[in-house]
PDB file of C-alpha atoms in Angstrom:
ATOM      1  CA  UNK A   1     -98.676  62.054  72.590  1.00  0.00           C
ATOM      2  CA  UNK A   2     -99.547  58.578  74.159  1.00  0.00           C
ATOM      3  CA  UNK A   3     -98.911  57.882  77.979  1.00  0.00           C
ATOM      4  CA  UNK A   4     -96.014  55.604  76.853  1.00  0.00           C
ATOM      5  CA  UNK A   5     -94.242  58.772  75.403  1.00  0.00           C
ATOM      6  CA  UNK A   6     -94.648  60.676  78.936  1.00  0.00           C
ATOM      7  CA  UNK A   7     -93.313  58.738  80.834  1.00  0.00           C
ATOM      8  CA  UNK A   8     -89.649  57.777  79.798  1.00  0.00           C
ATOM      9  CA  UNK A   9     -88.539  57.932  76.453  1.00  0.00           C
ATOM     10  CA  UNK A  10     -88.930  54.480  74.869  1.00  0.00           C
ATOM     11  CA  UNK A  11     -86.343  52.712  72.582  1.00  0.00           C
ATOM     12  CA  UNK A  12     -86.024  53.050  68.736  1.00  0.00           C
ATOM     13  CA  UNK A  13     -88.856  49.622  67.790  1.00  0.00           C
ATOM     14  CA  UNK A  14     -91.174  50.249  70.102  1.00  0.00           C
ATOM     15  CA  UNK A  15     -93.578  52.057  67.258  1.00  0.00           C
ATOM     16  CA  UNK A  16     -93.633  49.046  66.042  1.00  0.00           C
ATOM     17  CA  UNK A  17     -95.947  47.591  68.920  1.00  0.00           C
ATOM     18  CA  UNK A  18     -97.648  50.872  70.769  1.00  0.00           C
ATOM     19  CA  UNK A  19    -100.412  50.961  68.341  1.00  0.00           C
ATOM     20  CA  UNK A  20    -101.537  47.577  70.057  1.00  0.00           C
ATOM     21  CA  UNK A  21    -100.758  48.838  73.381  1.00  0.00           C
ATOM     22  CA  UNK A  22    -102.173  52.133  73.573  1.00  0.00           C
ATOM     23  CA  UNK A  23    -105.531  50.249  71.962  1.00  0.00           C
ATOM     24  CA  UNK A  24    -104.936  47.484  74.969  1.00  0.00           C
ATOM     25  CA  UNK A  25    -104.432  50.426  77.677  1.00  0.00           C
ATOM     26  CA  UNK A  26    -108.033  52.048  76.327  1.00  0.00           C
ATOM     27  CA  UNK A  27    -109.549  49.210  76.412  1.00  0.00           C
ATOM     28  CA  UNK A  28    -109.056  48.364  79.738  1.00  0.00           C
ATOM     29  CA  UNK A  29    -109.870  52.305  81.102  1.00  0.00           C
ATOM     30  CA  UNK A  30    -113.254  51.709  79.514  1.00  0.00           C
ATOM     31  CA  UNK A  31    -113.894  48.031  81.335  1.00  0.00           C
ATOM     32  CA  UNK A  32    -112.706  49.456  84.711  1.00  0.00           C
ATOM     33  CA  UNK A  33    -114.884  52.314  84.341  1.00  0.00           C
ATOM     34  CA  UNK A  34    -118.084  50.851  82.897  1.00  0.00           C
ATOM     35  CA  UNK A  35    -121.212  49.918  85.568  1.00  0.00           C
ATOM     36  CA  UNK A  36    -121.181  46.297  86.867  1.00  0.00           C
ATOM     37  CA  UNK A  37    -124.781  46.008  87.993  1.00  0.00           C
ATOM     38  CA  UNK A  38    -125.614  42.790  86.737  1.00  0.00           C
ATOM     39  CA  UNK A  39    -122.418  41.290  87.630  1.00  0.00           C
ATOM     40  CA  UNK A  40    -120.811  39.163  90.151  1.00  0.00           C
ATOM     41  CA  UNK A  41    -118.150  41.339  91.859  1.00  0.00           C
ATOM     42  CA  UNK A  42    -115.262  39.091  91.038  1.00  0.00           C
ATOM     43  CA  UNK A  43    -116.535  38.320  87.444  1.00  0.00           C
ATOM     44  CA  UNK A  44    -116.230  43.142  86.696  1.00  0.00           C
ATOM     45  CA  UNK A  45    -112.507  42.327  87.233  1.00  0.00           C
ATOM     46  CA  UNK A  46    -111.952  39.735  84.971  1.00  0.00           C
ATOM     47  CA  UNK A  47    -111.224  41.910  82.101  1.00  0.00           C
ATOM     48  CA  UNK A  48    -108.835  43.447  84.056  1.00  0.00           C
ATOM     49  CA  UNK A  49    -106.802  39.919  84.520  1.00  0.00           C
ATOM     50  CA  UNK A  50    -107.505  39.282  80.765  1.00  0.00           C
ATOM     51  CA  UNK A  51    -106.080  42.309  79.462  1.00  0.00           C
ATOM     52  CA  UNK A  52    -103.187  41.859  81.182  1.00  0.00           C
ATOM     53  CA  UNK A  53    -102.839  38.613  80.284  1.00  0.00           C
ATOM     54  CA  UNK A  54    -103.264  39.941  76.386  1.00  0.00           C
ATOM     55  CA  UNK A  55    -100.886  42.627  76.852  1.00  0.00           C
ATOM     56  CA  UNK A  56     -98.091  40.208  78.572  1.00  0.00           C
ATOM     57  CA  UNK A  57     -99.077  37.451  75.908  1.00  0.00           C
ATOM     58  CA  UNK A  58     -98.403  40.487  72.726  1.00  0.00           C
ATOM     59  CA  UNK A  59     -94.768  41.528  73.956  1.00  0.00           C
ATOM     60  CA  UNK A  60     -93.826  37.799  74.665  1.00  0.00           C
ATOM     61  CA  UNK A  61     -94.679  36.551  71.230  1.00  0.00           C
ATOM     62  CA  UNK A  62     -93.382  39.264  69.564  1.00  0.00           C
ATOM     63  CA  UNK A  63     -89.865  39.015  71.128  1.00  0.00           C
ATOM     64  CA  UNK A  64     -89.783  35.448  72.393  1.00  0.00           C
ATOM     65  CA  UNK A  65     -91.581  33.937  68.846  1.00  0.00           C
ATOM     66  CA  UNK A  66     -91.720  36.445  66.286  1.00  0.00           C
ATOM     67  CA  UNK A  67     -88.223  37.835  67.037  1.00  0.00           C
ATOM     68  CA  UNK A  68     -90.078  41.300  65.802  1.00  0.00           C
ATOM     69  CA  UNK A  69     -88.908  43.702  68.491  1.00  0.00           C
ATOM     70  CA  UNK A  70     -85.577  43.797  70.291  1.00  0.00           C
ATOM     71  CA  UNK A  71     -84.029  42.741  73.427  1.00  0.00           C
ATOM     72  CA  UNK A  72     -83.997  46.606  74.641  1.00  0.00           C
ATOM     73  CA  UNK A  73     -87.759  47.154  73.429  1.00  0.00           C
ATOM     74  CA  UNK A  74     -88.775  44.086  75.677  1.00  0.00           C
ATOM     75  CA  UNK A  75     -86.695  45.331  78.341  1.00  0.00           C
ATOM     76  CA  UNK A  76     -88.589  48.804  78.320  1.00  0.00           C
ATOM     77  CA  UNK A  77     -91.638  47.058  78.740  1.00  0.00           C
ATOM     78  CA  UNK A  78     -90.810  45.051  81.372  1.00  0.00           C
ATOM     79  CA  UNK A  79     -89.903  48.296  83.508  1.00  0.00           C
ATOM     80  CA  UNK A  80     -92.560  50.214  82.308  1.00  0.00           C
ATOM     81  CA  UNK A  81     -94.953  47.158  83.398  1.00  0.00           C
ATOM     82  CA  UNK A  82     -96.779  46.667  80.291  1.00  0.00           C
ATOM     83  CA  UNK A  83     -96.003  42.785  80.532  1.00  0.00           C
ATOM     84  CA  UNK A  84     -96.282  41.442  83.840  1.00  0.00           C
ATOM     85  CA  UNK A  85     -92.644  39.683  84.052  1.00  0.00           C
ATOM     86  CA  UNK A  86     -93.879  37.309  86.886  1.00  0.00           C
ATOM     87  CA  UNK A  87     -96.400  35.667  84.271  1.00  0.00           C
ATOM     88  CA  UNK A  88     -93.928  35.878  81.901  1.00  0.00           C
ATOM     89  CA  UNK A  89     -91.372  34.439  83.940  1.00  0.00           C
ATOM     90  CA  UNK A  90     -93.904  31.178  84.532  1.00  0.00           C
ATOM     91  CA  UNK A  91     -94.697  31.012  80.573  1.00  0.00           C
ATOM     92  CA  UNK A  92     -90.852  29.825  80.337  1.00  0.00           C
ATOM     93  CA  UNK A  93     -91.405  26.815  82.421  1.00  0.00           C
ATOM     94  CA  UNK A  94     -93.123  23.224  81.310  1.00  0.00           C
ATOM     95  CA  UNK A  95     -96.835  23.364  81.952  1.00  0.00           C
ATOM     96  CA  UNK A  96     -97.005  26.531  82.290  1.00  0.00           C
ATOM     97  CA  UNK A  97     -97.091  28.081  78.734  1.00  0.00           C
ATOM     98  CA  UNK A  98    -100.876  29.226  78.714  1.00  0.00           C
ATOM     99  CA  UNK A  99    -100.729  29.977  82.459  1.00  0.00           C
ATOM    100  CA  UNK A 100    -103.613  32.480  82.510  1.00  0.00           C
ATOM    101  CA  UNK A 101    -102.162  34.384  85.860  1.00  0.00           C
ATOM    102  CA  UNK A 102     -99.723  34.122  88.876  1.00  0.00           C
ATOM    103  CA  UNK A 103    -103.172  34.265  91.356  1.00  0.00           C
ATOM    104  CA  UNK A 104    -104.384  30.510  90.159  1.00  0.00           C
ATOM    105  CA  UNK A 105    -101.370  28.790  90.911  1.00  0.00           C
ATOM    106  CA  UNK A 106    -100.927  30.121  94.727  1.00  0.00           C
ATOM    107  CA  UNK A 107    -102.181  27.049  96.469  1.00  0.00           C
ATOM    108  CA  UNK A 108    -103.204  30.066  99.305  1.00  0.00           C
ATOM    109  CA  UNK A 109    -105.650  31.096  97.388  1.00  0.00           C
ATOM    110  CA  UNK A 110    -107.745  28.321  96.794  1.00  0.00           C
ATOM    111  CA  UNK A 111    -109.280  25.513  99.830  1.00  0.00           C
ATOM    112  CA  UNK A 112    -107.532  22.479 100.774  1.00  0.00           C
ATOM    113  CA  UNK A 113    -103.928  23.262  99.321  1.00  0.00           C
ATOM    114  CA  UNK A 114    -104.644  23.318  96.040  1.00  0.00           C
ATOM    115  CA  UNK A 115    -105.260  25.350  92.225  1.00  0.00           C
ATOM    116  CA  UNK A 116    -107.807  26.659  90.566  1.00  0.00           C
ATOM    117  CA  UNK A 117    -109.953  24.491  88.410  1.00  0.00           C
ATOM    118  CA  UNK A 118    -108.537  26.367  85.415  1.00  0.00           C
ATOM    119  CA  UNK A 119    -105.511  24.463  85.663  1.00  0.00           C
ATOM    120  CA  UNK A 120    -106.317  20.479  85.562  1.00  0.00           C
ATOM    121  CA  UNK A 121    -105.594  19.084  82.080  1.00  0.00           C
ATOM    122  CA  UNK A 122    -108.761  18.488  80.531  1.00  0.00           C
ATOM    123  CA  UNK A 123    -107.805  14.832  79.784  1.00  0.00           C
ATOM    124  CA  UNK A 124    -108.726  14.683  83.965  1.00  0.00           C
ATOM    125  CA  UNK A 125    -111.864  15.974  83.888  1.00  0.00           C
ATOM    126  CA  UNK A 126    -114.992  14.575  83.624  1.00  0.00           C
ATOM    127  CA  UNK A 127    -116.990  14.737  81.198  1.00  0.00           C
ATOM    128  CA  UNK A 128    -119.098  17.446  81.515  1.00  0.00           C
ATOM    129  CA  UNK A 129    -117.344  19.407  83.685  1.00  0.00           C
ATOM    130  CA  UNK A 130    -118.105  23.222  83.487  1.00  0.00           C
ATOM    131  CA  UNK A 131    -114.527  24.977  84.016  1.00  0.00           C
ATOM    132  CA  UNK A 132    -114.368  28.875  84.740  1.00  0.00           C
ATOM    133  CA  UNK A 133    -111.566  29.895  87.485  1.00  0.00           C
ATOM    134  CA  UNK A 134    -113.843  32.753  89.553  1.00  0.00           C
ATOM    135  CA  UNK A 135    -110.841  35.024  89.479  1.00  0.00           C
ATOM    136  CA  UNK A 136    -110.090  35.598  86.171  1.00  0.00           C
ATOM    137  CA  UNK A 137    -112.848  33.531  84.097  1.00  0.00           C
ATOM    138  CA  UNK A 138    -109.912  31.618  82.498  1.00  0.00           C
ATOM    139  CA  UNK A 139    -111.766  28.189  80.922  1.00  0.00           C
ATOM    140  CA  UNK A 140    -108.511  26.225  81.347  1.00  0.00           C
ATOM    141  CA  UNK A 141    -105.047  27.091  80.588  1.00  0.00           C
ATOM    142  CA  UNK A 142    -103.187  23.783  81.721  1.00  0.00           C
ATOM    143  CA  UNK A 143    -100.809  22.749  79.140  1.00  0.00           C
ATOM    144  CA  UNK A 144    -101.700  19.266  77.277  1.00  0.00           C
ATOM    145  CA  UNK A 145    -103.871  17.541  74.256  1.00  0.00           C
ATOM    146  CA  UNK A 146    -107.102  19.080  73.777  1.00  0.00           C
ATOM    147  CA  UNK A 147    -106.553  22.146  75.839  1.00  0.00           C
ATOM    148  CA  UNK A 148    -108.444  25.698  75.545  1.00  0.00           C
ATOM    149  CA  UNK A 149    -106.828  27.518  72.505  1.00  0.00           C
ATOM    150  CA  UNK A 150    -108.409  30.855  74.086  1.00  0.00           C
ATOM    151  CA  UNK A 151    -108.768  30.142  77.465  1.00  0.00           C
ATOM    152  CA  UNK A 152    -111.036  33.128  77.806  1.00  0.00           C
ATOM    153  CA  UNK A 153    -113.488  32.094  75.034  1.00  0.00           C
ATOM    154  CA  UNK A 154    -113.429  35.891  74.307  1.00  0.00           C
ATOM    155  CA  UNK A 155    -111.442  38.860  71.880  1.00  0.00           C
ATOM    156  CA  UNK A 156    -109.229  39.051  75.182  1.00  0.00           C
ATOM    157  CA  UNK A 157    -107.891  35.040  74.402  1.00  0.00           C
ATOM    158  CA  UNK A 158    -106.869  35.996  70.533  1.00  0.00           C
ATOM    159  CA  UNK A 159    -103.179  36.168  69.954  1.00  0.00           C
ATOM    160  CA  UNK A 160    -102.405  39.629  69.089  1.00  0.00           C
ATOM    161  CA  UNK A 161     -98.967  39.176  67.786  1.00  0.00           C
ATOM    162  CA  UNK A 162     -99.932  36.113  65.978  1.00  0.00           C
ATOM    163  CA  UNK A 163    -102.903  38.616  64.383  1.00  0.00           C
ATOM    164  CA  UNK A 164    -100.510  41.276  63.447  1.00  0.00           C
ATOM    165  CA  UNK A 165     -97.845  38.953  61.653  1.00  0.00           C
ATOM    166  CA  UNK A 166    -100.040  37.340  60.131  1.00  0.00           C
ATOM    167  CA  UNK A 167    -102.050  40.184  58.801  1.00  0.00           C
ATOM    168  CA  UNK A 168     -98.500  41.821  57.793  1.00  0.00           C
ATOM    169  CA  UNK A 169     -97.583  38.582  55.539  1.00  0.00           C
ATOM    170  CA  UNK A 170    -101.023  39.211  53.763  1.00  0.00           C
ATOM    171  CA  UNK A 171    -100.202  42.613  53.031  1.00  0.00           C
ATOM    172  CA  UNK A 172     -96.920  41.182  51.434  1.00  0.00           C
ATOM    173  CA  UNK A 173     -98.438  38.563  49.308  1.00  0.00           C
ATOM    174  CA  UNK A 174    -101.158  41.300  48.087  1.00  0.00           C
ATOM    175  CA  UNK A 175     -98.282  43.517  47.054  1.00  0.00           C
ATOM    176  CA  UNK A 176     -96.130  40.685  45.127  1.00  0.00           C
ATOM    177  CA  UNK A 177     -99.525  39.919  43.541  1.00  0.00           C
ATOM    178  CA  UNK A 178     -99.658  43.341  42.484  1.00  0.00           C
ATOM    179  CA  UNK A 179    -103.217  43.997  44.347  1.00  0.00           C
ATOM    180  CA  UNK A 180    -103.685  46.548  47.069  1.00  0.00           C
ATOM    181  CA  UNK A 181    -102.651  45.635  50.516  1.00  0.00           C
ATOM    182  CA  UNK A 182    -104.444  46.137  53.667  1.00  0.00           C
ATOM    183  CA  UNK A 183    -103.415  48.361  56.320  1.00  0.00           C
ATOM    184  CA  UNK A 184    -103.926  48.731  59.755  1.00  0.00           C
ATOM    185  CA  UNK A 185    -107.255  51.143  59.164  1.00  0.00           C
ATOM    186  CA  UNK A 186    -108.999  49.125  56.614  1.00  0.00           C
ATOM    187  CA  UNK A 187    -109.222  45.830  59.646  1.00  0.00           C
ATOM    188  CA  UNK A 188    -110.343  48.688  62.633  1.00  0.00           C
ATOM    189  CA  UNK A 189    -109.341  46.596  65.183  1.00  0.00           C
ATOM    190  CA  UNK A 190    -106.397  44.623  66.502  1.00  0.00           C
ATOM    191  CA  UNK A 191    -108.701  42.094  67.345  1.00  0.00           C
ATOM    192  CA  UNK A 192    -109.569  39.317  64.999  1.00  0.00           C
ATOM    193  CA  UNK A 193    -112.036  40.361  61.945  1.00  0.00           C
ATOM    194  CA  UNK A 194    -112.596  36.420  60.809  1.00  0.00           C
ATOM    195  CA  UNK A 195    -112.834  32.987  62.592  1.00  0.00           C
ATOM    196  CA  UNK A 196    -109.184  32.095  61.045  1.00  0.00           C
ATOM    197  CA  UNK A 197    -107.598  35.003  63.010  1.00  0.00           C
ATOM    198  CA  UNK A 198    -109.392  34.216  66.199  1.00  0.00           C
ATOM    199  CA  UNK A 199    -107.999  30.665  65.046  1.00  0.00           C
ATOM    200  CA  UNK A 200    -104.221  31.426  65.268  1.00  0.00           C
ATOM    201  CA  UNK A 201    -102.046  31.109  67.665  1.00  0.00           C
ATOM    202  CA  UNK A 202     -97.928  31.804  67.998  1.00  0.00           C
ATOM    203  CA  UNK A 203     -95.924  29.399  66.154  1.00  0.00           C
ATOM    204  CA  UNK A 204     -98.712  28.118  63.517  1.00  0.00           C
ATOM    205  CA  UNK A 205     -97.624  27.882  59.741  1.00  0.00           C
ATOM    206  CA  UNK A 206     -94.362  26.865  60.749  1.00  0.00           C
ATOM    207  CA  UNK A 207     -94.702  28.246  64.471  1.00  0.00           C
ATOM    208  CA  UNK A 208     -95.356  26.335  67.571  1.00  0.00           C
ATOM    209  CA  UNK A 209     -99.531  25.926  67.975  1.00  0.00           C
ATOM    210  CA  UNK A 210    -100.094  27.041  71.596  1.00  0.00           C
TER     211      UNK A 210
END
């Protein structure tokens, strides 16, 4: 029985999206608990800030863009703290849609009043310009033209929910052909398997490009 089983019952749907979760939740055990040497201490907890952003970024687009889970499915989540709801909550506003995490917008945080590097349109940077936020490694989430599609530039940037649908419609096509169909076990991971699923992104093939 997963953790998410334990600890309240969850909603009729959420099946649907554990798989993902659980895989999420594992993942992140085994970064907090592998040896840093090597690394700078801020730079062992960026998967930490990356997975969560991942996680939040999977039950958003699968409610908010792939209407694939319901209202009371999100809502479980959100008390359960699988998405962080304060991320979420800035995702809604202009600008903000790729926002990599609360922490880089708190002008406390960061000399002189202002934001982390990660968050300056790239059309106002110079050329050149090397852009990694020391908190959470994010290479630029502002909104705008010619913007970071995976502002991590690792698995923990891919879309997951953009992955899943889109791996689902292939399944579909593959049975209307009358071929076999992939499952879940034949790809091994819920990260991307080819450069055209680390490619998508909510909303693409109809969908909003993010």
């Amino acid at each position: 029985m997963s953790r998410f089983a334990r600890k309240m019952k969850a909603p009729e749907g959420f099946e649907y999206i554990e798989p993902v979760l659980t895989t999420l939740e594992e993942e992140l055990r085994e970064k907090v608990n592998e040896p840093h040497e090597g690394k700078r201490k801020c730079e062992s907890l960026w998967p930490v800030h990356q997975i969560n952003w991942q996680r939040s970024r999977y039950i958003y687009d699968m409610f908010y863009i792939y209407k694939h889970i319901s209202r009371e499915v999100y809502d479980y989540c959100i008390r359960m703290k699988f998405a962080d709801a304060a991320l979420i909550a800035k995702w809604k506003k202009p600008g903000y849609e790729r926002l990599c995490c609360t922490f880089v917008i708190n002008q406390k945080n960061y000399k002189f009043g202002t934001t982390s590097i990660c968050r300056v349109p790239k059309q106002y940077l110079s050329k050149g310009t090397i852009v990694e936020d020391v908190t959470t490694g994010c290479m630029g989430c502002a909104s705008g033209p010619g913007g970071q599609r995976n502002i991590f530039g690792n698995k923990y940037g891919q879309y997951l929910a953009a992955i899943q649908v889109e791996r689902e419609a292939a399944a579909e096509r593959a049975e209307e052909a009358g071929e076999e169909a992939k499952t879940a076990d034949d790809y091994g991971t819920v990260w991307a398997v080819s450069e055209a699923e680390a490619n998508l992104a909510p909303h693409e093939g109809g969908q909003e490009t993010g």
